[in-house]
């Protein structure tokens, strides 16, 4: 009897469901404003209002698709408010997805321009402002497996779904109700010039809101629901104006949308919020606005929709859908970079040895590959195989072979330095990169040639050879740009060449083995009383430098960082021959030829341990421990020693009081962020030499008693981090200088090629 009653109830339920009121939800575009749809869905679900179909465009397509594959409103809200989503919309990646080994050495560039060897004269205006690597990975991770669980038929998702994108070639809106789910969502949210566009069926697609920003007509014709709930946060752009170029361009790109519902059986929710299109950091306010606007209309909605979807029924529906999604595991891969050898490199980078790879290893290998400067764009697509693993189709666009870098330092002091670099990359079975850069100015000049070979092994290895020439020309004063510069009292020249082997130790750490052959030449006066007719003392040192170093880096900027960590440890063995000759101002005439060898250990650690919205606090430790012997005279010995230069301005001044073979320096870094990209910075450092070289009656000089002397230095600055380099007003204090306090205004980076040994 009980079985009969149960069967009868099921039959009646099925009959009622088949004749029940079907509800369609339409979600407009609107960028960050469109996240109000989350609040709308949240209010509807809390009040058991059924959602049987979803049509969306742009951000509405993203939110609608998340709900259609079983995400709860709370899960969607938690995801879009998470730090990972904020990184995604900024075009950044998470720390564990950075790959320090792949990053170029830091230099003074402010602008980078890329072009191909066969199209140098073509325009190279960028088609994106945001790197879409993380976005495309997340779209695959979230939607790839879910879409494959229904074989690309969106009507079989937990909630039947469709969305629109814009075909700019044929100037029409394109409806998607099947295909690769991550691909069509990505197409629908691709705002022009903001995100790299993609192709589907050889058609270049952009944001669905360009031609249909409220697909209520699509909902009505595709699903024919009994009732439509529309959530709209957009409006048509104002008409083009004669003197407003932006309005003219927008009207050429965008078609006007009909924001009315196509049927009387519907209700339109229009959340009001001050959140604008690109204010993704404010989407919490948009969600609240969507929720509150829906709550105000709930009585009307309930009066017009008599059917209810109870939480238990909805939870069971989610469980059934999610349980049919096959876990992520890749067993094969195809690429189409346009070159067979390049494809081999890419495949080996993703699947180095194993036949299958899970989501964790794939994530690591994928971001390691995309961090490679030779890769400009990659797009992953999954296809479910009969053995319940996935095939990865990886669309890869190589970077243009030639890259031009321009930059330098423009300062109120006489240390202005230009920078130019040019590189050529070739990605085949191995990555070959040839780069030449040059710094040029009165204070500093340098030329560097570097050749890298990278191999797609399980642990990628880079072999490099290099040739470097450096020159520093120090002046006796801290002259400003408008003051007369006194004759130079110290000129240092270096030439070195060598090779190294680099390999990663995790994502943020690299290890380097290096052999270099060098010759340094110092020309200097040992007195303040000299003229342009006097000849300098002269010391050259020629030999070999064997080095090993390990370096960890998560700092957020190449200079003037505000968060992250840095650690390095360098071990060096130096062996060479000194040649020193006296000049016209020397108190003693000498000609010395002498062999030297020594070992060095140089640890450095920096950590911004406090990172609030406006306040950042860090510590910085730097030390050098060396068995270096004395050279032929006091000045030659000082010049050969490692200097303590914790902030950039130190490197533009000769400061003998901060040079020693053995020392430790400790400082604190205080940064207050007034507004986005504008910082006040204060750096204070204490310097303690273990062995301090002092002048005495001997030309050689001598070491003072250990730990007798100590020094400090201070720097404060206001820095605006513009999109093309920092603009900085700094005040520095070095207490032992004749003029200890000086002010400097600068634009650009104070960065130099590496020294030979010092």
XYZ file of C-alpha atoms in Angstrom:
758
model
C 0.000 0.000 0.000
C 2.814 2.411 1.009
C 4.642 1.678 -2.261
C 1.473 2.460 -4.225
C 1.007 5.808 -2.441
C 4.692 6.712 -3.001
C 4.399 5.841 -6.702
C 1.196 7.883 -6.992
C 2.871 10.928 -5.369
C 5.822 10.655 -7.801
C 3.480 10.472 -10.811
C 1.509 13.490 -9.582
C 4.790 15.375 -8.944
C 6.056 14.629 -12.415
C 2.732 15.728 -13.906
C 2.845 18.961 -11.920
C 6.471 19.647 -12.865
C 5.771 19.091 -16.539
C 2.983 21.700 -16.337
C 4.661 23.959 -13.773
C 5.395 27.593 -14.365
C 8.862 27.875 -15.969
C 10.970 30.893 -15.010
C 13.760 32.400 -17.052
C 16.426 34.729 -15.642
C 18.065 37.331 -17.921
C 21.325 38.953 -16.768
C 22.675 42.070 -18.446
C 26.270 43.120 -18.941
C 27.883 45.930 -16.997
C 31.410 44.986 -15.942
C 31.888 45.283 -12.186
C 28.355 46.708 -11.905
C 27.019 43.422 -13.275
C 28.038 41.618 -10.099
C 24.808 42.965 -8.668
C 23.291 39.864 -10.326
C 24.808 37.779 -7.516
C 22.659 39.637 -4.995
C 19.634 39.176 -7.227
C 20.125 35.407 -7.444
C 20.842 35.216 -3.714
C 17.537 36.932 -2.838
C 15.568 34.764 -5.278
C 17.052 31.527 -3.966
C 16.521 32.485 -0.321
C 12.841 32.984 -1.124
C 12.617 29.700 -3.064
C 11.870 31.386 -6.396
C 12.748 28.831 -9.111
C 15.191 29.608 -11.901
C 14.708 27.217 -14.801
C 16.686 28.958 -17.544
C 19.435 31.573 -17.696
C 20.517 33.899 -20.515
C 23.380 36.298 -19.960
C 25.854 38.599 -21.598
C 29.295 39.840 -20.489
C 29.512 39.796 -16.669
C 25.938 38.474 -16.660
C 27.138 35.475 -18.675
C 29.902 34.814 -16.134
C 27.614 35.012 -13.094
C 24.848 33.057 -14.838
C 27.211 30.284 -15.914
C 28.601 29.896 -12.393
C 25.073 29.429 -11.083
C 24.175 27.110 -13.972
C 27.017 24.675 -13.132
C 26.014 24.364 -9.491
C 27.743 27.175 -7.628
C 25.593 28.524 -4.810
C 25.146 32.306 -4.509
C 27.359 32.230 -1.411
C 30.089 30.348 -3.296
C 29.916 32.795 -6.199
C 30.102 35.742 -3.802
C 33.054 34.252 -1.911
C 34.921 33.640 -5.155
C 34.455 37.101 -6.673
C 35.409 38.762 -3.378
C 38.521 36.614 -2.965
C 42.076 37.920 -3.490
C 42.479 35.419 -6.347
C 39.633 37.046 -8.307
C 41.093 40.518 -7.761
C 44.396 39.257 -9.187
C 42.486 37.830 -12.141
C 40.819 41.118 -13.093
C 44.108 43.022 -12.657
C 45.932 40.643 -14.967
C 48.217 39.369 -12.211
C 48.813 35.869 -10.847
C 49.053 34.402 -7.380
C 52.443 34.193 -5.710
C 52.704 30.441 -6.156
C 52.036 30.897 -9.879
C 54.933 33.290 -10.429
C 58.064 31.687 -11.751
C 61.132 33.680 -10.798
C 63.516 31.640 -12.941
C 61.671 32.784 -16.077
C 61.716 36.486 -15.260
C 64.167 38.740 -17.047
C 66.964 40.350 -15.065
C 65.827 43.710 -13.765
C 67.092 46.745 -15.629
C 66.310 50.409 -16.183
C 63.625 49.995 -18.844
C 60.505 52.157 -18.687
C 58.866 51.179 -21.981
C 58.909 47.905 -23.932
C 57.957 47.598 -27.594
C 57.761 44.251 -29.384
C 57.699 43.527 -33.103
C 58.440 40.691 -35.511
C 61.444 40.547 -37.780
C 59.201 40.294 -40.859
C 56.853 43.108 -39.828
C 59.043 45.816 -38.348
C 57.115 48.523 -40.154
C 53.706 47.215 -39.120
C 51.827 48.901 -36.313
C 52.351 47.297 -32.944
C 49.602 48.978 -30.894
C 48.719 46.519 -28.098
C 45.374 44.695 -28.259
C 45.185 44.269 -24.476
C 45.889 46.174 -21.287
C 45.468 43.228 -18.923
C 47.351 39.945 -19.047
C 44.692 37.238 -19.432
C 46.843 34.246 -18.415
C 45.232 33.764 -15.007
C 41.749 34.580 -16.333
C 42.006 31.933 -19.045
C 43.345 29.355 -16.596
C 40.500 30.037 -14.155
C 37.866 29.840 -16.909
C 39.248 26.422 -17.872
C 39.488 25.259 -14.243
C 35.941 26.306 -13.382
C 34.026 25.725 -16.615
C 36.157 23.269 -18.602
C 35.304 20.046 -16.789
C 31.703 21.145 -16.074
C 31.071 21.847 -19.761
C 32.565 18.507 -20.787
C 30.339 16.661 -18.308
C 27.384 17.495 -20.589
C 29.365 17.087 -23.828
C 29.107 20.803 -24.522
C 25.296 20.894 -24.509
C 24.391 23.854 -22.278
C 20.758 22.746 -22.076
C 21.998 19.820 -19.935
C 23.745 21.940 -17.323
C 22.187 22.020 -13.872
C 20.217 24.990 -15.201
C 19.854 25.283 -18.991
C 21.958 28.243 -20.079
C 22.938 30.332 -23.069
C 24.871 33.536 -23.642
C 25.832 35.961 -26.379
C 29.108 37.340 -27.716
C 29.839 39.882 -30.453
C 31.261 39.005 -33.854
C 32.932 42.278 -34.867
C 33.856 41.020 -38.333
C 30.258 40.430 -39.351
C 28.935 43.016 -36.867
C 26.371 40.755 -35.257
C 25.472 39.170 -31.967
C 26.240 35.426 -31.729
C 24.187 33.050 -29.583
C 25.939 30.167 -27.800
C 23.945 27.269 -26.401
C 26.624 24.647 -26.988
C 30.385 24.332 -27.373
C 33.296 24.745 -24.978
C 31.755 26.462 -21.969
C 34.931 28.186 -20.806
C 35.530 29.449 -24.324
C 32.111 31.015 -24.846
C 32.120 32.656 -21.393
C 35.575 34.049 -22.136
C 34.315 35.423 -25.464
C 31.290 37.048 -23.835
C 33.396 38.928 -21.238
C 36.181 40.087 -23.590
C 35.999 43.858 -23.326
C 37.784 45.488 -26.311
C 41.401 46.550 -25.681
C 41.115 45.393 -22.063
C 41.495 41.632 -22.544
C 43.138 39.670 -25.350
C 40.410 38.629 -27.857
C 39.845 34.989 -28.848
C 38.463 33.207 -31.891
C 35.693 30.627 -32.073
C 35.167 28.954 -35.448
C 37.655 31.441 -36.931
C 35.532 34.410 -35.869
C 37.074 37.054 -33.618
C 34.694 37.582 -30.700
C 34.297 40.284 -28.104
C 32.048 41.291 -25.234
C 28.430 40.271 -25.791
C 27.268 43.648 -24.531
C 28.545 45.415 -27.631
C 25.534 44.292 -29.693
C 23.117 42.862 -27.111
C 23.579 43.980 -23.530
C 20.303 42.499 -22.266
C 19.472 39.213 -24.050
C 15.801 39.025 -23.039
C 14.885 38.369 -26.671
C 17.293 35.419 -26.667
C 15.676 34.041 -23.521
C 12.188 34.344 -24.988
C 12.996 32.725 -28.332
C 15.308 30.001 -27.008
C 13.515 28.765 -23.888
C 10.006 30.260 -24.162
C 9.562 30.492 -20.384
C 6.227 31.231 -18.738
C 7.737 34.111 -16.789
C 10.924 36.208 -17.194
C 12.869 37.903 -14.438
C 15.283 40.453 -15.837
C 18.225 41.899 -13.924
C 19.621 44.966 -15.669
C 22.397 47.315 -14.514
C 23.183 48.877 -17.896
C 21.877 51.572 -20.159
C 22.605 52.733 -23.672
C 25.479 55.112 -24.170
C 24.621 58.726 -24.784
C 24.461 59.894 -28.380
C 27.718 60.879 -30.039
C 28.698 64.500 -29.536
C 30.512 66.752 -31.966
C 33.408 67.568 -29.635
C 33.581 64.272 -27.732
C 35.836 61.768 -29.507
C 35.267 59.051 -26.887
C 31.494 59.194 -27.359
C 31.987 58.957 -31.118
C 34.204 55.845 -30.839
C 31.802 54.151 -28.400
C 28.827 54.746 -30.674
C 30.756 53.298 -33.625
C 31.485 50.149 -31.588
C 28.296 49.612 -29.628
C 24.742 48.981 -30.798
C 21.819 50.288 -28.762
C 20.044 47.615 -26.726
C 16.337 47.245 -25.965
C 16.215 46.896 -22.175
C 12.508 46.094 -22.059
C 11.138 42.609 -21.466
C 9.609 40.997 -24.614
C 6.577 39.720 -22.713
C 4.048 41.018 -20.226
C 4.710 37.959 -18.058
C 7.823 39.291 -16.437
C 9.391 41.678 -14.007
C 12.467 43.867 -14.367
C 14.912 44.384 -11.485
C 17.212 47.391 -11.924
C 19.752 47.608 -9.072
C 21.072 51.117 -8.420
C 24.728 51.396 -7.471
C 27.604 53.848 -7.770
C 29.992 51.042 -8.808
C 31.392 51.708 -12.277
C 32.418 49.303 -15.035
C 36.015 48.716 -13.928
C 35.692 49.144 -10.144
C 36.137 45.445 -9.374
C 37.421 46.246 -5.894
C 33.924 47.614 -5.125
C 31.839 44.645 -6.277
C 30.689 43.932 -2.724
C 28.620 47.127 -2.952
C 27.174 45.968 -6.274
C 26.134 42.622 -4.747
C 24.411 44.411 -1.867
C 22.577 46.701 -4.292
C 21.343 43.707 -6.298
C 20.096 41.945 -3.163
C 18.299 44.982 -1.759
C 16.671 45.839 -5.087
C 15.311 42.297 -5.384
C 13.989 42.232 -1.818
C 11.931 45.351 -2.572
C 10.196 43.514 -5.440
C 9.741 40.119 -3.756
C 6.043 40.560 -3.030
C 5.371 41.303 -6.708
C 7.541 38.366 -7.789
C 5.806 35.947 -5.404
C 2.388 37.094 -6.534
C 3.259 36.363 -10.156
C 5.206 33.119 -9.591
C 3.270 30.602 -7.534
C 5.791 27.756 -7.815
C 8.533 27.303 -5.181
C 11.822 25.386 -5.275
C 12.647 24.062 -1.817
C 16.290 24.037 -0.561
C 16.457 20.231 -0.284
C 15.342 19.783 -3.888
C 17.836 22.396 -5.128
C 20.691 20.882 -3.085
C 19.928 17.435 -4.512
C 19.923 18.897 -8.006
C 23.368 20.421 -7.402
C 24.724 17.215 -5.943
C 23.613 15.107 -8.906
C 25.104 17.534 -11.443
C 28.460 17.927 -9.651
C 28.823 14.184 -9.067
C 28.847 13.647 -12.845
C 31.841 15.960 -13.399
C 34.972 13.930 -14.157
C 38.006 15.065 -12.096
C 40.778 16.928 -13.921
C 43.542 14.723 -15.345
C 45.306 15.415 -18.645
C 46.714 12.515 -20.659
C 47.431 14.151 -24.034
C 48.098 17.558 -25.508
C 48.149 19.293 -28.870
C 49.437 22.779 -29.611
C 49.361 25.004 -32.649
C 52.077 27.607 -32.196
C 52.823 27.488 -35.915
C 56.146 25.691 -35.557
C 56.664 21.954 -34.946
C 59.818 22.496 -32.892
C 58.095 25.142 -30.778
C 55.189 22.731 -30.226
C 57.641 20.118 -28.951
C 59.068 22.623 -26.458
C 55.565 23.514 -25.238
C 54.425 19.886 -24.922
C 57.538 18.893 -22.976
C 57.044 21.870 -20.688
C 53.504 20.682 -19.808
C 54.086 16.907 -19.910
C 57.831 16.439 -19.333
C 57.864 12.702 -18.623
C 54.597 11.306 -17.276
C 51.701 10.144 -19.442
C 49.136 11.900 -17.252
C 49.170 14.996 -15.090
C 46.769 16.128 -12.365
C 45.515 19.645 -11.670
C 48.302 20.495 -9.202
C 51.181 19.555 -11.501
C 49.410 21.049 -14.498
C 49.001 24.379 -12.723
C 52.704 24.467 -11.858
C 53.854 23.529 -15.366
C 51.321 25.766 -17.094
C 52.300 28.921 -15.242
C 55.970 28.065 -15.605
C 55.425 27.910 -19.376
C 53.325 31.076 -19.613
C 55.898 32.992 -17.521
C 58.391 32.372 -20.318
C 58.987 35.714 -22.087
C 58.815 33.881 -25.438
C 55.102 33.101 -24.820
C 52.773 36.035 -25.439
C 49.387 34.339 -25.129
C 48.069 30.880 -24.375
C 44.540 29.552 -24.220
C 43.637 26.088 -22.808
C 40.639 24.010 -23.932
C 39.671 20.604 -22.498
C 38.025 17.652 -24.252
C 36.829 14.617 -22.293
C 38.204 11.306 -23.611
C 36.601 7.874 -23.433
C 39.055 6.784 -20.704
C 37.772 9.567 -18.396
C 40.890 11.682 -18.824
C 41.145 14.957 -20.704
C 42.884 16.057 -23.838
C 44.329 19.563 -23.693
C 44.224 21.708 -26.788
C 46.598 24.577 -26.069
C 46.443 27.572 -28.360
C 49.772 29.395 -28.084
C 50.877 32.659 -29.592
C 54.596 33.258 -29.386
C 55.919 36.662 -28.453
C 57.269 38.780 -31.242
C 60.895 37.938 -31.807
C 62.337 41.397 -31.260
C 61.822 43.514 -28.170
C 63.045 47.064 -27.727
C 63.449 48.531 -24.230
C 63.883 52.230 -23.531
C 64.367 53.912 -20.185
C 66.922 55.257 -17.775
C 67.207 57.756 -14.963
C 66.451 61.471 -15.272
C 67.647 63.319 -12.182
C 68.181 66.794 -10.718
C 71.723 65.616 -9.913
C 74.434 64.960 -12.488
C 73.776 61.224 -12.595
C 71.394 61.203 -15.569
C 71.624 57.904 -17.404
C 69.865 56.654 -20.516
C 69.040 53.006 -21.112
C 68.326 51.065 -24.269
C 68.051 47.318 -24.752
C 67.190 45.081 -27.666
C 66.629 41.339 -27.674
C 65.864 38.564 -30.117
C 64.094 35.350 -29.084
C 63.623 32.096 -30.970
C 61.446 29.314 -29.565
C 62.107 25.917 -31.115
C 63.246 22.717 -29.411
C 65.053 25.079 -27.049
C 64.543 28.721 -26.246
C 67.301 30.954 -27.562
C 67.427 34.564 -26.401
C 70.084 37.084 -27.394
C 70.018 40.428 -25.632
C 72.175 43.526 -25.728
C 71.704 46.543 -23.493
C 73.494 49.790 -22.874
C 73.470 52.471 -20.196
C 74.944 55.797 -21.203
C 75.667 58.978 -19.266
C 78.482 60.994 -17.716
C 78.235 59.176 -14.394
C 77.657 55.616 -15.631
C 78.085 53.757 -18.888
C 77.727 50.063 -19.647
C 77.393 47.577 -22.467
C 76.180 44.019 -21.991
C 75.679 41.109 -24.385
C 73.888 38.028 -23.053
C 72.968 34.741 -24.770
C 70.552 32.314 -23.083
C 69.638 28.742 -23.966
C 66.726 27.177 -22.082
C 65.800 23.503 -22.253
C 62.272 22.128 -21.527
C 63.430 19.547 -18.996
C 61.462 18.543 -15.913
C 63.534 21.100 -14.038
C 64.189 23.742 -16.714
C 67.847 24.630 -17.118
C 69.192 27.837 -18.624
C 72.755 28.115 -19.904
C 74.057 31.644 -20.437
C 77.154 33.324 -21.734
C 77.800 37.034 -21.370
C 80.188 39.919 -21.965
C 80.013 43.144 -19.939
C 81.805 46.502 -19.867
C 81.079 48.946 -17.011
C 82.330 52.452 -16.269
C 81.656 54.720 -13.255
C 82.827 58.328 -13.055
C 82.441 59.739 -9.536
C 82.597 63.466 -8.748
C 83.846 65.154 -5.616
C 80.516 66.886 -4.915
C 76.850 65.942 -4.711
C 76.192 68.573 -7.375
C 72.701 69.249 -8.612
C 71.890 69.526 -12.280
C 72.287 73.315 -12.110
C 75.611 73.374 -10.247
C 79.062 73.259 -11.750
C 80.466 69.743 -11.462
C 83.995 69.519 -10.076
C 86.555 67.313 -11.839
C 86.093 63.592 -11.336
C 88.295 62.081 -8.648
C 87.533 58.418 -9.266
C 86.935 56.447 -12.454
C 86.252 52.714 -12.337
C 86.256 50.479 -15.412
C 85.368 46.801 -15.619
C 85.418 44.214 -18.350
C 84.281 40.682 -17.687
C 82.956 37.690 -19.563
C 81.820 34.261 -18.507
C 79.021 31.741 -18.441
C 76.539 30.429 -15.916
C 73.985 27.713 -15.355
C 70.657 28.574 -13.728
C 67.884 26.306 -12.544
C 64.797 26.828 -10.374
C 64.379 25.610 -6.823
C 60.625 25.966 -6.545
C 58.657 28.788 -8.134
C 60.290 31.745 -6.393
C 63.867 30.559 -6.059
C 66.686 30.094 -8.524
C 70.189 28.711 -8.158
C 73.084 30.009 -10.255
C 76.554 28.588 -10.885
C 78.848 31.138 -12.480
C 82.391 31.368 -13.828
C 83.651 34.758 -14.980
C 86.969 36.203 -16.067
C 87.418 39.861 -15.244
C 89.653 42.897 -15.323
C 88.936 45.948 -13.198
C 90.751 49.246 -13.556
C 90.580 52.071 -11.011
C 91.975 55.574 -11.592
C 91.934 57.715 -8.461
C 93.546 60.496 -6.441
C 94.639 59.914 -2.853
C 94.328 63.590 -1.983
C 91.693 66.296 -2.264
C 94.236 68.680 -3.765
C 94.412 67.838 -7.456
C 93.936 69.566 -10.776
C 93.038 68.503 -14.283
C 96.742 68.328 -15.149
C 97.584 65.822 -12.397
C 97.802 62.122 -13.191
C 95.889 59.583 -11.141
C 97.099 56.555 -9.278
C 96.224 53.412 -11.188
C 95.210 49.939 -9.985
C 94.119 47.037 -12.137
C 93.029 43.621 -10.957
C 92.721 40.708 -13.353
C 91.560 37.200 -12.518
C 88.743 34.703 -12.167
C 85.594 34.755 -10.043
C 83.881 31.447 -9.200
C 80.432 31.938 -7.745
C 77.358 30.134 -6.562
C 74.213 31.901 -5.462
C 70.660 31.134 -4.489
C 67.964 33.789 -4.666
C 64.348 33.950 -3.533
C 62.149 36.867 -4.603
C 58.468 37.737 -4.181
C 58.854 41.530 -4.001
C 56.058 43.319 -5.832
C 58.298 45.847 -7.608
C 61.789 45.799 -9.076
C 62.564 48.911 -7.022
C 60.800 50.657 -4.121
C 58.816 47.536 -3.191
C 56.031 47.637 -0.599
C 55.391 43.936 -0.009
C 56.964 40.518 -0.455
C 60.223 38.877 0.549
C 63.729 38.711 -0.826
C 66.587 36.428 0.198
C 69.916 35.749 -1.441
C 73.079 33.945 -0.478
C 76.224 34.300 -2.593
C 79.437 32.350 -2.200
C 82.474 33.629 -4.124
C 86.078 32.624 -4.663
C 88.244 35.310 -6.283
C 91.788 34.847 -7.531
C 93.750 37.473 -9.456
C 96.788 39.680 -10.002
C 96.980 43.305 -8.895
C 99.019 45.896 -10.831
C 99.270 49.323 -9.184
C 101.180 52.429 -10.287
C 101.488 55.751 -8.458
C 100.336 59.064 -9.947
C 101.611 62.622 -9.691
C 99.852 63.349 -6.378
C 100.980 60.194 -4.542
C 103.125 60.776 -1.423
C 105.215 57.775 -2.422
C 106.211 56.450 -5.810
C 105.429 52.793 -6.255
C 104.931 50.034 -8.799
C 103.413 46.909 -7.296
C 102.485 43.541 -8.820
C 100.828 41.226 -6.370
C 98.621 38.104 -6.328
C 95.465 38.009 -4.225
C 92.846 35.412 -3.443
C 89.928 35.401 -1.054
C 86.549 33.915 -0.214
C 83.294 35.828 0.299
C 79.925 34.980 1.828
C 77.177 37.543 1.203
C 73.690 36.974 2.668
C 70.812 39.430 2.205
C 67.253 39.341 3.504
C 64.327 41.734 3.086
C 60.782 41.166 4.323
C 57.709 43.394 4.387
C 56.076 41.721 7.347
C 53.248 44.239 7.800
C 50.979 44.817 4.814
C 47.834 46.764 5.431
C 45.868 48.795 2.900
C 47.946 51.923 3.564
C 50.733 50.915 5.923
C 53.673 48.685 4.987
C 56.597 47.880 7.273
C 59.687 45.878 6.420
C 63.141 44.904 7.614
C 66.292 44.632 5.531
C 69.490 42.803 6.455
C 72.643 42.737 4.349
C 76.067 41.374 5.255
C 79.438 40.530 3.757
C 82.067 38.262 5.259
C 85.362 38.181 3.374
C 88.975 37.080 3.790
C 90.051 39.757 1.309
C 93.640 41.020 1.825
C 94.782 44.640 1.545
C 95.801 46.049 -1.832
C 98.816 48.284 -2.533
C 97.389 51.401 -0.835
C 94.499 52.576 1.283
C 92.344 53.841 -1.607
C 92.943 50.746 -3.757
C 91.901 48.563 -0.832
C 88.733 50.593 -0.175
C 87.771 50.486 -3.849
C 88.091 46.707 -4.017
C 85.844 46.124 -1.028
C 82.104 45.499 -1.056
C 79.996 48.575 -0.362
C 76.837 48.743 1.715
C 74.243 50.439 -0.507
C 70.760 49.480 0.709
C 68.847 52.180 -1.166
C 69.421 53.355 -4.737
C 71.023 56.764 -4.128
C 73.964 55.116 -2.323
C 75.141 53.656 -5.611
C 75.519 57.095 -7.223
C 77.943 58.409 -4.569
C 81.353 57.170 -3.471
C 80.946 56.547 0.267
C 84.176 55.033 1.720
C 82.711 54.985 5.248
C 80.299 52.231 4.138
C 82.955 49.904 2.670
C 84.553 47.052 4.548
C 85.523 43.405 3.952
C 83.292 42.329 6.816
C 80.135 44.118 7.886
C 76.478 43.801 8.709
C 73.810 46.343 7.872
C 70.310 46.365 9.286
C 67.451 48.658 8.369
C 63.758 49.268 8.513
C 61.485 50.272 5.623
C 58.366 52.270 6.419
C 55.889 52.943 3.599
C 52.606 54.811 3.842
C 50.342 54.723 0.792
C 48.382 57.960 0.533
C 46.393 56.800 -2.460
C 46.761 54.234 -5.209
C 50.353 54.309 -6.558
C 51.444 57.244 -4.320
C 53.759 56.326 -1.418
C 55.645 58.101 1.322
C 58.745 56.078 2.150
C 61.239 56.293 5.008
C 64.318 54.043 5.174
C 66.703 54.005 8.149
C 69.829 51.831 8.255
C 72.499 50.996 10.797
C 75.908 49.871 9.489
C 78.408 47.941 11.608
C 81.797 46.956 10.109
C 83.575 44.094 11.816
C 86.899 45.300 10.361
C 87.198 49.016 9.532
C 90.063 50.186 7.301
C 91.482 53.514 8.500
C 94.240 55.811 7.310
C 97.485 56.075 9.257
C 101.039 57.133 8.483
C 101.484 54.114 6.254
C 100.375 54.276 2.627
C 98.690 50.893 3.101
C 96.375 51.967 5.877
C 95.449 49.601 8.671
C 92.465 47.972 10.362
C 91.006 49.570 13.461
C 89.998 47.523 16.469
C 86.956 45.324 15.759
C 83.485 46.777 16.277
C 84.767 50.224 17.220
C 83.069 52.352 14.583
C 79.499 52.265 13.331
C 77.467 54.396 10.936
C 73.889 55.068 9.928
C 72.091 56.520 6.909
C 68.575 57.838 6.322
C 66.357 58.385 3.314
C 62.836 59.720 2.922
C 60.950 60.063 -0.333
C 57.588 60.597 -1.967
C 57.117 58.240 -4.911
C 54.427 58.140 -7.549
C 54.494 54.777 -9.332
C 53.321 55.845 -12.771
C 52.531 53.243 -15.459
C 55.876 54.076 -17.077
C 58.163 54.339 -14.087
C 58.541 55.960 -10.646
C 58.587 59.728 -10.117
C 60.462 60.439 -6.890
C 61.402 63.322 -4.619
C 63.978 62.106 -2.094
C 65.990 63.501 0.812
C 69.071 61.505 1.860
C 71.322 61.872 4.875
C 74.892 60.526 5.067
C 76.374 61.999 8.284
C 80.098 61.790 7.394
C 79.835 63.572 4.071
C 80.887 67.230 3.805
C 77.308 68.065 2.811
C 75.444 65.260 4.595
C 71.928 66.224 3.522
C 70.896 66.444 -0.110
C 67.626 66.515 -2.034
C 67.078 64.815 -5.370
C 64.203 64.734 -7.831
C 64.226 61.839 -10.289
C 62.195 59.914 -12.797
C 63.048 56.318 -13.649
C 64.953 53.477 -12.057
C 68.429 53.635 -10.479
C 69.513 50.242 -11.757
C 72.819 49.103 -13.235
C 74.383 46.022 -14.771
C 76.053 43.714 -12.270
C 79.615 44.464 -11.184
C 82.494 42.128 -11.906
C 83.418 41.224 -8.320
C 82.423 44.052 -5.957
